[in-house]
Amino acid sequence: MKFGKKLSILALGLTLILTLGACGKTGLGNSSGQASKEVTKKEAKDLKLGVSLSTTNNPYFVAMKDGIDKFASQESVTVKVTDAQDDAARQADDVQNFISQNVDAILINPVDSKAIVTAIKAANTANIPVILIDRGSEGGEVLTTVASDNVEAGKMAADYIVKELGEKAKAFELSGVPGASATVDRGKGFNAIAKSKLNVLSSQSANFDRAKALNTAQNMIQGNKDVQVIFAQNDEMALGAAQAVKSAGLQNVLIVGIDGQPDAHDAIKKGDISATVAQQPAKMGEIAIQAAIDHYQGKKVEKITVSPIYLVTKDNVDQYNW
């Protein structure tokens, strides 16, 4: 055989080896394409998980934490939960600490869907699976995202308002933390209907916070006392808006929130707010823990897990509880 032909055959062989290597399967039960080394199977009792919540200064996320703690205890999974206090930089530090501790997976409820990307990519580099809860991210590779359909929740709220008040009703919108995927998606869903069927007088952020919503709604009311409905992107803001409406002496203002927290249920029964689109934060936490368990047992984990939502009004308020 000529020397040139030998070189050609050798080159072809190397090319095939590299190609096969590049096509090799990475990760275990990873349906999102997260790059990782081969994962050693582990029992639930051997798993150590880091959990970073956006805040625990909100009953919704307290319920989520309770769901995580309860299910982890039931399955003998070790979890450490941190509270970012709605500070994206603090959350990034918390995630970095989990990476340093070499946890088996990191569960994140992002403060900011864009700011969290760097932290997710750091976990990707360390081959630590990331599971997102309630909110998505704008980048990085995740094992799964467990969340409600927030776009649909916004649409559901808008449809209810149109049904109750008819088209062109005068509305305020209280939006959540700027940059959070829940804020973006709930606003997107609401405005998909509101832009053509409602008269939105003002839309302002109150950071998903009751006290801020009270102050913001008071200022909005001063400029437009003929408002007929206030849509708040979460129940905490809806409850703050209800206080503002009361203090302004307004009557028959429809108030609609999202989350389905116990305080909102009580307010619906009293007539202080009209409706909420209920989610299941505790169930989301449970599903996220189970996703980590399934991953380490070699089971398929879906890229997105959708948690159901329900419209809660005075007629059915006793049917839906966290």
Tab-separated table of C-alpha atoms in Angstrom:
chain	number	residue	atom	x	y	z
A	1	MET	CA	0.000	0.000	0.000
A	2	LYS	CA	1.282	3.430	-0.885
A	3	PHE	CA	2.245	5.804	1.915
A	4	GLY	CA	-0.371	8.410	0.782
A	5	LYS	CA	-3.153	5.820	0.970
A	6	LYS	CA	-2.061	4.808	4.481
A	7	LEU	CA	-2.315	8.434	5.619
A	8	SER	CA	-5.807	8.759	4.091
A	9	ILE	CA	-7.037	5.623	5.875
A	10	LEU	CA	-5.540	6.799	9.184
A	11	ALA	CA	-7.173	10.217	8.820
A	12	LEU	CA	-10.536	8.598	8.062
A	13	GLY	CA	-10.220	6.386	11.148
A	14	LEU	CA	-9.481	9.357	13.390
A	15	THR	CA	-12.432	11.237	11.936
A	16	LEU	CA	-14.785	8.328	12.687
A	17	ILE	CA	-13.510	8.051	16.270
A	18	LEU	CA	-14.022	11.775	16.898
A	19	THR	CA	-17.465	11.706	15.304
A	20	LEU	CA	-18.617	8.755	17.383
A	21	GLY	CA	-17.228	10.361	20.498
A	22	ALA	CA	-19.122	13.576	19.763
A	23	CYS	CA	-22.354	11.615	19.349
A	24	GLY	CA	-21.932	9.879	22.694
A	25	LYS	CA	-24.848	10.145	25.143
A	26	THR	CA	-24.281	12.452	28.126
A	27	GLY	CA	-26.302	12.795	31.294
A	28	LEU	CA	-28.971	10.540	32.735
A	29	GLY	CA	-32.680	11.111	32.195
A	30	ASN	CA	-31.896	14.531	30.763
A	31	SER	CA	-34.611	15.563	28.310
A	32	SER	CA	-33.455	19.185	28.032
A	33	GLY	CA	-30.035	18.432	26.608
A	34	GLN	CA	-28.145	19.604	29.660
A	35	ALA	CA	-24.479	18.757	29.102
A	36	SER	CA	-23.179	16.628	31.947
A	37	LYS	CA	-20.909	13.711	32.676
A	38	GLU	CA	-22.297	10.221	33.164
A	39	VAL	CA	-24.472	10.268	36.270
A	40	THR	CA	-24.094	7.583	38.912
A	41	LYS	CA	-27.458	6.303	40.071
A	42	LYS	CA	-28.375	7.255	43.624
A	43	GLU	CA	-31.182	6.441	45.985
A	44	ALA	CA	-33.359	9.301	47.240
A	45	LYS	CA	-31.898	8.993	50.741
A	46	ASP	CA	-28.421	9.684	49.364
A	47	LEU	CA	-29.359	12.912	47.549
A	48	LYS	CA	-28.305	16.368	48.740
A	49	LEU	CA	-30.226	19.204	47.100
A	50	GLY	CA	-29.795	22.961	47.262
A	51	VAL	CA	-32.943	25.083	46.965
A	52	SER	CA	-32.842	28.814	46.247
A	53	LEU	CA	-36.183	30.610	46.654
A	54	SER	CA	-36.716	34.174	45.454
A	55	THR	CA	-38.282	35.186	48.777
A	56	THR	CA	-40.077	33.767	51.803
A	57	ASN	CA	-41.710	37.114	52.521
A	58	ASN	CA	-44.726	35.955	50.540
A	59	PRO	CA	-47.202	33.238	51.588
A	60	TYR	CA	-47.034	31.731	48.105
A	61	PHE	CA	-43.344	30.887	48.435
A	62	VAL	CA	-43.764	29.865	52.063
A	63	ALA	CA	-46.264	27.274	50.799
A	64	MET	CA	-43.735	26.222	48.161
A	65	LYS	CA	-41.034	25.799	50.830
A	66	ASP	CA	-43.419	23.792	52.998
A	67	GLY	CA	-44.174	21.505	50.060
A	68	ILE	CA	-40.462	21.007	49.418
A	69	ASP	CA	-39.649	20.318	53.067
A	70	LYS	CA	-42.559	17.928	53.551
A	71	PHE	CA	-41.912	15.861	50.433
A	72	ALA	CA	-38.138	15.802	50.981
A	73	SER	CA	-38.690	14.504	54.504
A	74	GLN	CA	-41.124	11.899	53.215
A	75	GLU	CA	-38.576	10.670	50.636
A	76	SER	CA	-35.562	11.021	52.995
A	77	VAL	CA	-33.910	13.575	50.674
A	78	THR	CA	-31.566	16.113	52.292
A	79	VAL	CA	-32.391	19.685	51.318
A	80	LYS	CA	-30.962	23.070	52.225
A	81	VAL	CA	-33.225	26.034	51.452
A	82	THR	CA	-32.008	29.629	51.075
A	83	ASP	CA	-33.993	32.857	50.792
A	84	ALA	CA	-32.711	35.393	48.239
A	85	GLN	CA	-35.025	38.108	49.608
A	86	ASP	CA	-35.825	39.201	46.038
A	87	ASP	CA	-32.148	40.084	45.477
A	88	ALA	CA	-30.724	38.613	42.251
A	89	ALA	CA	-27.107	39.088	43.394
A	90	ARG	CA	-27.808	37.323	46.662
A	91	GLN	CA	-29.429	34.457	44.788
A	92	ALA	CA	-26.369	34.124	42.546
A	93	ASP	CA	-24.197	33.834	45.672
A	94	ASP	CA	-26.516	31.189	47.128
A	95	VAL	CA	-26.307	29.116	43.955
A	96	GLN	CA	-22.513	29.461	43.862
A	97	ASN	CA	-22.366	28.194	47.452
A	98	PHE	CA	-24.407	25.148	46.469
A	99	ILE	CA	-21.993	24.508	43.612
A	100	SER	CA	-19.049	24.730	46.045
A	101	GLN	CA	-20.811	22.224	48.320
A	102	ASN	CA	-21.114	19.841	45.335
A	103	VAL	CA	-24.820	19.196	45.845
A	104	ASP	CA	-26.511	16.645	43.594
A	105	ALA	CA	-28.976	19.149	42.104
A	106	ILE	CA	-29.980	22.777	42.524
A	107	LEU	CA	-33.629	23.848	42.575
A	108	ILE	CA	-34.107	27.536	41.759
A	109	ASN	CA	-37.101	29.838	41.919
A	110	PRO	CA	-35.483	32.788	40.088
A	111	VAL	CA	-35.692	36.377	41.293
A	112	ASP	CA	-34.867	37.565	37.780
A	113	SER	CA	-35.072	35.295	34.741
A	114	LYS	CA	-32.185	37.038	32.977
A	115	ALA	CA	-29.886	37.591	35.952
A	116	ILE	CA	-30.030	33.916	36.952
A	117	VAL	CA	-28.515	32.738	33.655
A	118	THR	CA	-24.881	33.148	34.775
A	119	ALA	CA	-25.513	31.061	37.899
A	120	ILE	CA	-27.257	28.340	35.876
A	121	LYS	CA	-24.328	28.196	33.453
A	122	ALA	CA	-21.920	27.878	36.398
A	123	ALA	CA	-23.919	24.870	37.598
A	124	ASN	CA	-23.874	23.471	34.044
A	125	THR	CA	-20.072	23.733	34.021
A	126	ALA	CA	-19.945	21.879	37.340
A	127	ASN	CA	-22.242	19.162	35.906
A	128	ILE	CA	-24.892	19.840	38.545
A	129	PRO	CA	-28.485	19.496	37.260
A	130	VAL	CA	-30.675	22.598	37.621
A	131	ILE	CA	-34.425	22.473	38.153
A	132	LEU	CA	-36.463	25.689	37.925
A	133	ILE	CA	-39.649	26.240	39.929
A	134	ASP	CA	-42.515	28.622	39.099
A	135	ARG	CA	-40.330	30.871	36.912
A	136	GLY	CA	-38.165	30.183	33.892
A	137	SER	CA	-34.798	31.532	32.754
A	138	GLU	CA	-33.598	33.271	29.609
A	139	GLY	CA	-30.627	30.962	29.187
A	140	GLY	CA	-28.538	28.145	30.596
A	141	GLU	CA	-29.494	24.474	30.427
A	142	VAL	CA	-32.000	23.057	32.879
A	143	LEU	CA	-33.226	19.560	33.581
A	144	THR	CA	-36.845	20.736	33.817
A	145	THR	CA	-38.982	23.779	34.618
A	146	VAL	CA	-41.928	23.157	36.927
A	147	ALA	CA	-44.477	25.950	36.593
A	148	SER	CA	-48.042	26.948	35.914
A	149	ASP	CA	-48.952	28.387	32.541
A	150	ASN	CA	-48.610	32.040	33.529
A	151	VAL	CA	-49.677	33.311	30.119
A	152	GLU	CA	-52.901	31.347	30.473
A	153	ALA	CA	-53.359	32.680	34.019
A	154	GLY	CA	-53.213	36.258	32.714
A	155	LYS	CA	-55.702	35.422	29.967
A	156	MET	CA	-58.010	33.709	32.455
A	157	ALA	CA	-58.054	36.834	34.629
A	158	ALA	CA	-58.782	39.096	31.654
A	159	ASP	CA	-61.555	36.821	30.358
A	160	TYR	CA	-63.208	36.884	33.784
A	161	ILE	CA	-63.077	40.697	33.885
A	162	VAL	CA	-64.613	41.037	30.420
A	163	LYS	CA	-67.320	38.543	31.346
A	164	GLU	CA	-68.178	40.437	34.535
A	165	LEU	CA	-67.912	44.041	33.289
A	166	GLY	CA	-68.176	43.862	29.527
A	167	GLU	CA	-65.769	45.364	27.027
A	168	LYS	CA	-63.919	48.673	27.502
A	169	ALA	CA	-64.120	48.560	31.306
A	170	LYS	CA	-61.618	50.983	32.873
A	171	ALA	CA	-58.754	48.971	34.352
A	172	PHE	CA	-55.494	49.237	36.285
A	173	GLU	CA	-52.757	46.621	36.105
A	174	LEU	CA	-50.325	46.013	38.974
A	175	SER	CA	-47.334	44.084	37.635
A	176	GLY	CA	-44.716	42.074	39.531
A	177	VAL	CA	-40.937	42.118	39.849
A	178	PRO	CA	-39.482	43.493	36.588
A	179	GLY	CA	-37.587	40.783	34.732
A	180	ALA	CA	-39.275	37.820	36.438
A	181	SER	CA	-40.741	35.422	33.893
A	182	ALA	CA	-44.022	35.320	35.850
A	183	THR	CA	-44.297	39.097	35.458
A	184	VAL	CA	-43.627	38.937	31.738
A	185	ASP	CA	-45.914	35.974	31.067
A	186	ARG	CA	-48.862	37.081	33.207
A	187	GLY	CA	-48.691	40.522	31.644
A	188	LYS	CA	-48.487	38.999	28.179
A	189	GLY	CA	-51.563	36.858	28.750
A	190	PHE	CA	-53.592	39.643	30.331
A	191	ASN	CA	-52.750	42.206	27.669
A	192	ALA	CA	-53.420	39.804	24.809
A	193	ILE	CA	-57.086	40.297	25.718
A	194	ALA	CA	-57.033	43.624	27.582
A	195	LYS	CA	-55.553	45.629	24.684
A	196	SER	CA	-58.623	45.067	22.550
A	197	LYS	CA	-61.356	44.444	25.117
A	198	LEU	CA	-60.475	46.646	28.107
A	199	ASN	CA	-59.452	50.248	28.641
A	200	VAL	CA	-56.211	49.947	30.639
A	201	LEU	CA	-55.756	53.377	32.234
A	202	SER	CA	-52.443	52.595	33.941
A	203	SER	CA	-49.988	49.724	34.411
A	204	GLN	CA	-47.335	49.957	37.114
A	205	SER	CA	-44.999	47.615	38.970
A	206	ALA	CA	-45.500	46.880	42.668
A	207	ASN	CA	-42.907	44.051	42.864
A	208	PHE	CA	-45.418	41.382	43.939
A	209	ASP	CA	-45.521	43.179	47.340
A	210	ARG	CA	-48.667	44.056	49.329
A	211	ALA	CA	-47.394	47.287	50.900
A	212	LYS	CA	-45.989	48.563	47.607
A	213	ALA	CA	-49.252	47.691	45.878
A	214	LEU	CA	-51.192	49.685	48.476
A	215	ASN	CA	-49.098	52.799	47.827
A	216	THR	CA	-49.012	52.322	44.060
A	217	ALA	CA	-52.760	51.718	43.800
A	218	GLN	CA	-53.472	54.770	45.967
A	219	ASN	CA	-51.465	56.932	43.560
A	220	MET	CA	-53.179	55.390	40.545
A	221	ILE	CA	-56.629	55.978	42.063
A	222	GLN	CA	-55.857	59.646	42.708
A	223	GLY	CA	-55.440	60.137	38.984
A	224	ASN	CA	-58.365	57.931	37.902
A	225	LYS	CA	-61.136	57.572	40.473
A	226	ASP	CA	-63.500	56.130	37.867
A	227	VAL	CA	-61.515	52.884	37.695
A	228	GLN	CA	-63.750	49.810	37.498
A	229	VAL	CA	-61.275	46.966	37.908
A	230	ILE	CA	-57.768	46.330	39.206
A	231	PHE	CA	-55.873	43.322	37.892
A	232	ALA	CA	-52.926	42.392	40.124
A	233	GLN	CA	-50.386	39.835	38.936
A	234	ASN	CA	-50.392	38.174	42.343
A	235	ASP	CA	-52.650	37.988	45.395
A	236	GLU	CA	-50.367	40.017	47.645
A	237	MET	CA	-50.767	42.999	45.306
A	238	ALA	CA	-54.502	42.324	44.951
A	239	LEU	CA	-54.843	42.527	48.732
A	240	GLY	CA	-52.878	45.778	48.797
A	241	ALA	CA	-55.112	47.154	46.041
A	242	ALA	CA	-58.189	46.178	48.067
A	243	GLN	CA	-56.905	48.291	50.959
A	244	ALA	CA	-56.326	51.220	48.612
A	245	VAL	CA	-59.845	50.955	47.212
A	246	LYS	CA	-61.309	50.898	50.717
A	247	SER	CA	-59.283	53.893	51.900
A	248	ALA	CA	-60.373	55.857	48.812
A	249	GLY	CA	-64.019	55.100	49.580
A	250	LEU	CA	-64.643	53.539	46.177
A	251	GLN	CA	-67.488	51.101	45.639
A	252	ASN	CA	-67.927	48.182	43.238
A	253	VAL	CA	-64.315	47.986	42.030
A	254	LEU	CA	-63.550	44.497	40.773
A	255	ILE	CA	-60.186	43.180	42.022
A	256	VAL	CA	-58.570	40.080	40.515
A	257	GLY	CA	-55.300	38.412	41.570
A	258	ILE	CA	-53.254	35.322	40.783
A	259	ASP	CA	-51.906	32.615	43.146
A	260	GLY	CA	-54.835	31.404	45.264
A	261	GLN	CA	-53.250	32.048	48.664
A	262	PRO	CA	-55.324	31.608	51.853
A	263	ASP	CA	-55.590	35.372	52.523
A	264	ALA	CA	-57.046	35.824	49.045
A	265	HIS	CA	-59.614	33.090	49.696
A	266	ASP	CA	-60.661	34.884	52.895
A	267	ALA	CA	-60.850	38.194	51.039
A	268	ILE	CA	-63.041	36.641	48.344
A	269	LYS	CA	-65.422	35.315	50.997
A	270	LYS	CA	-65.615	38.809	52.539
A	271	GLY	CA	-66.110	40.459	49.168
A	272	ASP	CA	-62.878	42.478	49.373
A	273	ILE	CA	-61.535	40.950	46.164
A	274	SER	CA	-63.532	39.285	43.415
A	275	ALA	CA	-61.407	36.432	42.091
A	276	THR	CA	-57.982	34.831	41.900
A	277	VAL	CA	-56.379	32.395	39.500
A	278	ALA	CA	-55.174	29.680	41.872
A	279	GLN	CA	-51.881	27.855	41.482
A	280	GLN	CA	-50.366	25.021	43.532
A	281	PRO	CA	-46.971	26.128	44.914
A	282	ALA	CA	-46.623	23.235	47.359
A	283	LYS	CA	-47.298	20.761	44.548
A	284	MET	CA	-44.682	22.494	42.374
A	285	GLY	CA	-42.105	21.987	45.115
A	286	GLU	CA	-43.043	18.332	45.393
A	287	ILE	CA	-42.780	17.824	41.621
A	288	ALA	CA	-39.349	19.497	41.553
A	289	ILE	CA	-37.993	17.166	44.252
A	290	GLN	CA	-39.425	14.160	42.410
A	291	ALA	CA	-37.729	15.317	39.191
A	292	ALA	CA	-34.352	15.229	40.959
A	293	ILE	CA	-35.089	11.755	42.327
A	294	ASP	CA	-36.168	10.506	38.898
A	295	HIS	CA	-33.033	11.943	37.275
A	296	TYR	CA	-30.759	9.972	39.601
A	297	GLN	CA	-32.796	6.813	39.096
A	298	GLY	CA	-32.356	6.957	35.331
A	299	LYS	CA	-35.958	7.898	34.551
A	300	LYS	CA	-36.999	10.322	31.837
A	301	VAL	CA	-37.638	13.865	33.063
A	302	GLU	CA	-39.810	16.056	30.842
A	303	LYS	CA	-38.372	19.439	29.901
A	304	ILE	CA	-41.466	21.268	31.146
A	305	THR	CA	-43.947	20.170	33.815
A	306	VAL	CA	-47.143	22.220	33.860
A	307	SER	CA	-49.028	22.567	37.138
A	308	PRO	CA	-52.828	23.159	36.804
A	309	ILE	CA	-54.519	26.523	37.500
A	310	TYR	CA	-58.108	27.320	38.531
A	311	LEU	CA	-60.305	30.414	38.550
A	312	VAL	CA	-61.539	30.932	42.120
A	313	THR	CA	-64.580	33.109	42.834
A	314	LYS	CA	-67.109	33.355	45.639
A	315	ASP	CA	-69.045	30.504	44.045
A	316	ASN	CA	-66.266	27.923	44.351
A	317	VAL	CA	-63.821	29.385	46.900
A	318	ASP	CA	-64.140	26.415	49.259
A	319	GLN	CA	-63.116	23.902	46.591
A	320	TYR	CA	-59.508	25.029	46.119
A	321	ASN	CA	-56.992	25.194	48.950
A	322	TRP	CA	-53.226	25.000	49.180
